Amino acid sequence: MNIAGAAAGRALPSNTPDWVETLHFTFAKGPEEKLVLDGGEKLGPVTLACGTYGKLNAQKSNAILICHALSGDAHAAGYSAGIRKSGWWDTSIGPGKAFDTASLSSVPT
């Protein structure tokens, strides 16, 4: 049983990511930084939440960005503090899975 399994009270497959920290980035903070939309409206500030899985290689050529419309959070796989269920793509992100973290660095938003 891995750390996440212990926290959830059950065993998890060995290819399930353990604890994942959600990171927050805020951009377009100031009036001159705001994002200008096609209609002329300005948007900002914008806060992006994401988690990272896998390791970015030296060439930075193995990164993939996973944009989704399936949930309202960045908790894609493994477990995060305060969340007692696995992520929404836990069956797809991890070693040997569709988004193989042994060779890819995934950034779900």
PDB file of C-alpha atoms in Angstrom:
ATOM      1  CA  MET A   1       0.000   0.000   0.000  1.00  0.00           C
ATOM      2  CA  ASN A   2       1.394   3.417  -0.905  1.00  0.00           C
ATOM      3  CA  ILE A   3       0.997   6.660   1.066  1.00  0.00           C
ATOM      4  CA  ALA A   4      -2.141   7.694  -0.787  1.00  0.00           C
ATOM      5  CA  GLY A   5      -3.696   4.288  -0.212  1.00  0.00           C
ATOM      6  CA  ALA A   6      -2.981   4.511   3.484  1.00  0.00           C
ATOM      7  CA  ALA A   7      -4.609   7.936   3.665  1.00  0.00           C
ATOM      8  CA  ALA A   8      -7.673   6.722   1.810  1.00  0.00           C
ATOM      9  CA  GLY A   9      -7.850   3.493   3.806  1.00  0.00           C
ATOM     10  CA  ARG A  10      -7.377   1.170   0.842  1.00  0.00           C
ATOM     11  CA  ALA A  11      -4.640  -0.283  -1.340  1.00  0.00           C
ATOM     12  CA  LEU A  12      -3.950   1.417  -4.663  1.00  0.00           C
ATOM     13  CA  PRO A  13      -2.146   0.113  -7.742  1.00  0.00           C
ATOM     14  CA  SER A  14       1.593   0.801  -7.701  1.00  0.00           C
ATOM     15  CA  ASN A  15       1.222   2.977 -10.814  1.00  0.00           C
ATOM     16  CA  THR A  16      -1.078   5.490  -9.090  1.00  0.00           C
ATOM     17  CA  PRO A  17       0.596   8.812  -8.232  1.00  0.00           C
ATOM     18  CA  ASP A  18       0.821   9.493  -4.493  1.00  0.00           C
ATOM     19  CA  TRP A  19       0.469  13.003  -3.019  1.00  0.00           C
ATOM     20  CA  VAL A  20       0.159  15.841  -5.519  1.00  0.00           C
ATOM     21  CA  GLU A  21       0.347  19.502  -4.594  1.00  0.00           C
ATOM     22  CA  THR A  22      -1.924  21.869  -6.506  1.00  0.00           C
ATOM     23  CA  LEU A  23       0.018  24.897  -7.733  1.00  0.00           C
ATOM     24  CA  HIS A  24      -1.595  28.290  -8.420  1.00  0.00           C
ATOM     25  CA  PHE A  25      -0.311  30.907 -10.874  1.00  0.00           C
ATOM     26  CA  THR A  26      -1.937  34.322 -11.270  1.00  0.00           C
ATOM     27  CA  PHE A  27      -1.295  36.422 -14.353  1.00  0.00           C
ATOM     28  CA  ALA A  28      -2.820  39.491 -16.045  1.00  0.00           C
ATOM     29  CA  LYS A  29      -2.794  41.247 -12.671  1.00  0.00           C
ATOM     30  CA  GLY A  30      -2.297  44.889 -13.633  1.00  0.00           C
ATOM     31  CA  PRO A  31      -4.365  47.042 -16.035  1.00  0.00           C
ATOM     32  CA  GLU A  32      -1.674  46.884 -18.730  1.00  0.00           C
ATOM     33  CA  GLU A  33      -1.308  43.092 -18.354  1.00  0.00           C
ATOM     34  CA  LYS A  34      -4.976  42.153 -18.809  1.00  0.00           C
ATOM     35  CA  LEU A  35      -5.911  39.729 -21.575  1.00  0.00           C
ATOM     36  CA  VAL A  36      -7.756  41.495 -24.386  1.00  0.00           C
ATOM     37  CA  LEU A  37     -10.548  39.354 -25.809  1.00  0.00           C
ATOM     38  CA  ASP A  38     -11.731  39.417 -29.439  1.00  0.00           C
ATOM     39  CA  GLY A  39     -14.694  41.637 -28.503  1.00  0.00           C
ATOM     40  CA  GLY A  40     -12.387  44.174 -26.855  1.00  0.00           C
ATOM     41  CA  GLU A  41     -13.239  43.278 -23.262  1.00  0.00           C
ATOM     42  CA  LYS A  42     -10.332  42.861 -20.858  1.00  0.00           C
ATOM     43  CA  LEU A  43      -9.943  39.868 -18.583  1.00  0.00           C
ATOM     44  CA  GLY A  44      -7.823  39.628 -15.469  1.00  0.00           C
ATOM     45  CA  PRO A  45      -6.518  38.763 -13.074  1.00  0.00           C
ATOM     46  CA  VAL A  46      -6.618  35.076 -14.034  1.00  0.00           C
ATOM     47  CA  THR A  47      -5.539  32.312 -11.648  1.00  0.00           C
ATOM     48  CA  LEU A  48      -4.570  28.947 -13.118  1.00  0.00           C
ATOM     49  CA  ALA A  49      -4.478  25.845 -10.901  1.00  0.00           C
ATOM     50  CA  CYS A  50      -2.431  22.842 -11.985  1.00  0.00           C
ATOM     51  CA  GLY A  51      -0.577  19.796 -10.760  1.00  0.00           C
ATOM     52  CA  THR A  52       2.481  18.144 -12.273  1.00  0.00           C
ATOM     53  CA  TYR A  53       3.135  14.451 -12.821  1.00  0.00           C
ATOM     54  CA  GLY A  54       6.366  12.891 -14.063  1.00  0.00           C
ATOM     55  CA  LYS A  55       9.700  14.614 -14.577  1.00  0.00           C
ATOM     56  CA  LEU A  56      10.555  17.187 -17.236  1.00  0.00           C
ATOM     57  CA  ASN A  57      13.588  16.064 -19.243  1.00  0.00           C
ATOM     58  CA  ALA A  58      16.669  18.241 -19.859  1.00  0.00           C
ATOM     59  CA  GLN A  59      15.473  19.137 -23.383  1.00  0.00           C
ATOM     60  CA  LYS A  60      12.011  20.007 -22.017  1.00  0.00           C
ATOM     61  CA  SER A  61      10.562  18.008 -24.904  1.00  0.00           C
ATOM     62  CA  ASN A  62       8.388  15.587 -22.931  1.00  0.00           C
ATOM     63  CA  ALA A  63       5.861  18.037 -21.455  1.00  0.00           C
ATOM     64  CA  ILE A  64       2.179  17.733 -22.265  1.00  0.00           C
ATOM     65  CA  LEU A  65      -0.615  20.068 -21.173  1.00  0.00           C
ATOM     66  CA  ILE A  66      -3.921  18.399 -20.354  1.00  0.00           C
ATOM     67  CA  CYS A  67      -6.797  20.871 -20.697  1.00  0.00           C
ATOM     68  CA  HIS A  68     -10.150  19.466 -19.705  1.00  0.00           C
ATOM     69  CA  ALA A  69     -13.761  20.382 -19.331  1.00  0.00           C
ATOM     70  CA  LEU A  70     -14.703  17.436 -17.160  1.00  0.00           C
ATOM     71  CA  SER A  71     -14.223  18.846 -13.669  1.00  0.00           C
ATOM     72  CA  GLY A  72     -13.863  22.126 -11.881  1.00  0.00           C
ATOM     73  CA  ASP A  73     -10.403  21.477 -10.445  1.00  0.00           C
ATOM     74  CA  ALA A  74      -6.820  20.512 -11.291  1.00  0.00           C
ATOM     75  CA  HIS A  75      -6.836  17.323  -9.199  1.00  0.00           C
ATOM     76  CA  ALA A  76      -6.162  14.850 -12.020  1.00  0.00           C
ATOM     77  CA  ALA A  77      -4.513  11.856 -10.336  1.00  0.00           C
ATOM     78  CA  GLY A  78      -3.249  10.641  -6.989  1.00  0.00           C
ATOM     79  CA  TYR A  79      -4.281  12.409  -3.806  1.00  0.00           C
ATOM     80  CA  SER A  80      -4.068  15.991  -2.542  1.00  0.00           C
ATOM     81  CA  ALA A  81      -4.285  17.297   1.002  1.00  0.00           C
ATOM     82  CA  GLY A  82      -7.895  17.611   2.070  1.00  0.00           C
ATOM     83  CA  ILE A  83      -9.213  15.487  -0.816  1.00  0.00           C
ATOM     84  CA  ARG A  84     -10.050  11.908   0.138  1.00  0.00           C
ATOM     85  CA  LYS A  85     -10.668  10.589  -3.357  1.00  0.00           C
ATOM     86  CA  SER A  86      -8.372   9.908  -6.270  1.00  0.00           C
ATOM     87  CA  GLY A  87      -8.154  12.343  -9.169  1.00  0.00           C
ATOM     88  CA  TRP A  88     -10.559  12.406 -12.086  1.00  0.00           C
ATOM     89  CA  TRP A  89      -8.000  10.831 -14.519  1.00  0.00           C
ATOM     90  CA  ASP A  90      -6.333   8.461 -12.043  1.00  0.00           C
ATOM     91  CA  THR A  91      -6.846   5.564 -14.476  1.00  0.00           C
ATOM     92  CA  SER A  92      -4.997   7.461 -17.238  1.00  0.00           C
ATOM     93  CA  ILE A  93      -2.089   9.283 -15.507  1.00  0.00           C
ATOM     94  CA  GLY A  94       0.837   7.330 -14.036  1.00  0.00           C
ATOM     95  CA  PRO A  95       3.598   4.866 -14.974  1.00  0.00           C
ATOM     96  CA  GLY A  96       2.449   2.535 -17.755  1.00  0.00           C
ATOM     97  CA  LYS A  97      -0.829   4.408 -18.296  1.00  0.00           C
ATOM     98  CA  ALA A  98      -1.988   6.491 -21.288  1.00  0.00           C
ATOM     99  CA  PHE A  99      -0.139   9.548 -19.919  1.00  0.00           C
ATOM    100  CA  ASP A 100       2.952   7.574 -18.872  1.00  0.00           C
ATOM    101  CA  THR A 101       4.748   9.576 -16.183  1.00  0.00           C
ATOM    102  CA  ALA A 102       7.811   7.345 -16.592  1.00  0.00           C
ATOM    103  CA  SER A 103       8.486   9.171 -19.883  1.00  0.00           C
ATOM    104  CA  LEU A 104       6.142  12.195 -19.963  1.00  0.00           C
ATOM    105  CA  SER A 105       5.722  15.234 -17.759  1.00  0.00           C
ATOM    106  CA  SER A 106       1.983  15.953 -17.571  1.00  0.00           C
ATOM    107  CA  VAL A 107       0.494  19.268 -16.460  1.00  0.00           C
ATOM    108  CA  PRO A 108      -3.291  19.020 -16.016  1.00  0.00           C
ATOM    109  CA  THR A 109      -5.102  22.345 -15.513  1.00  0.00           C
TER     110      THR A 109
END
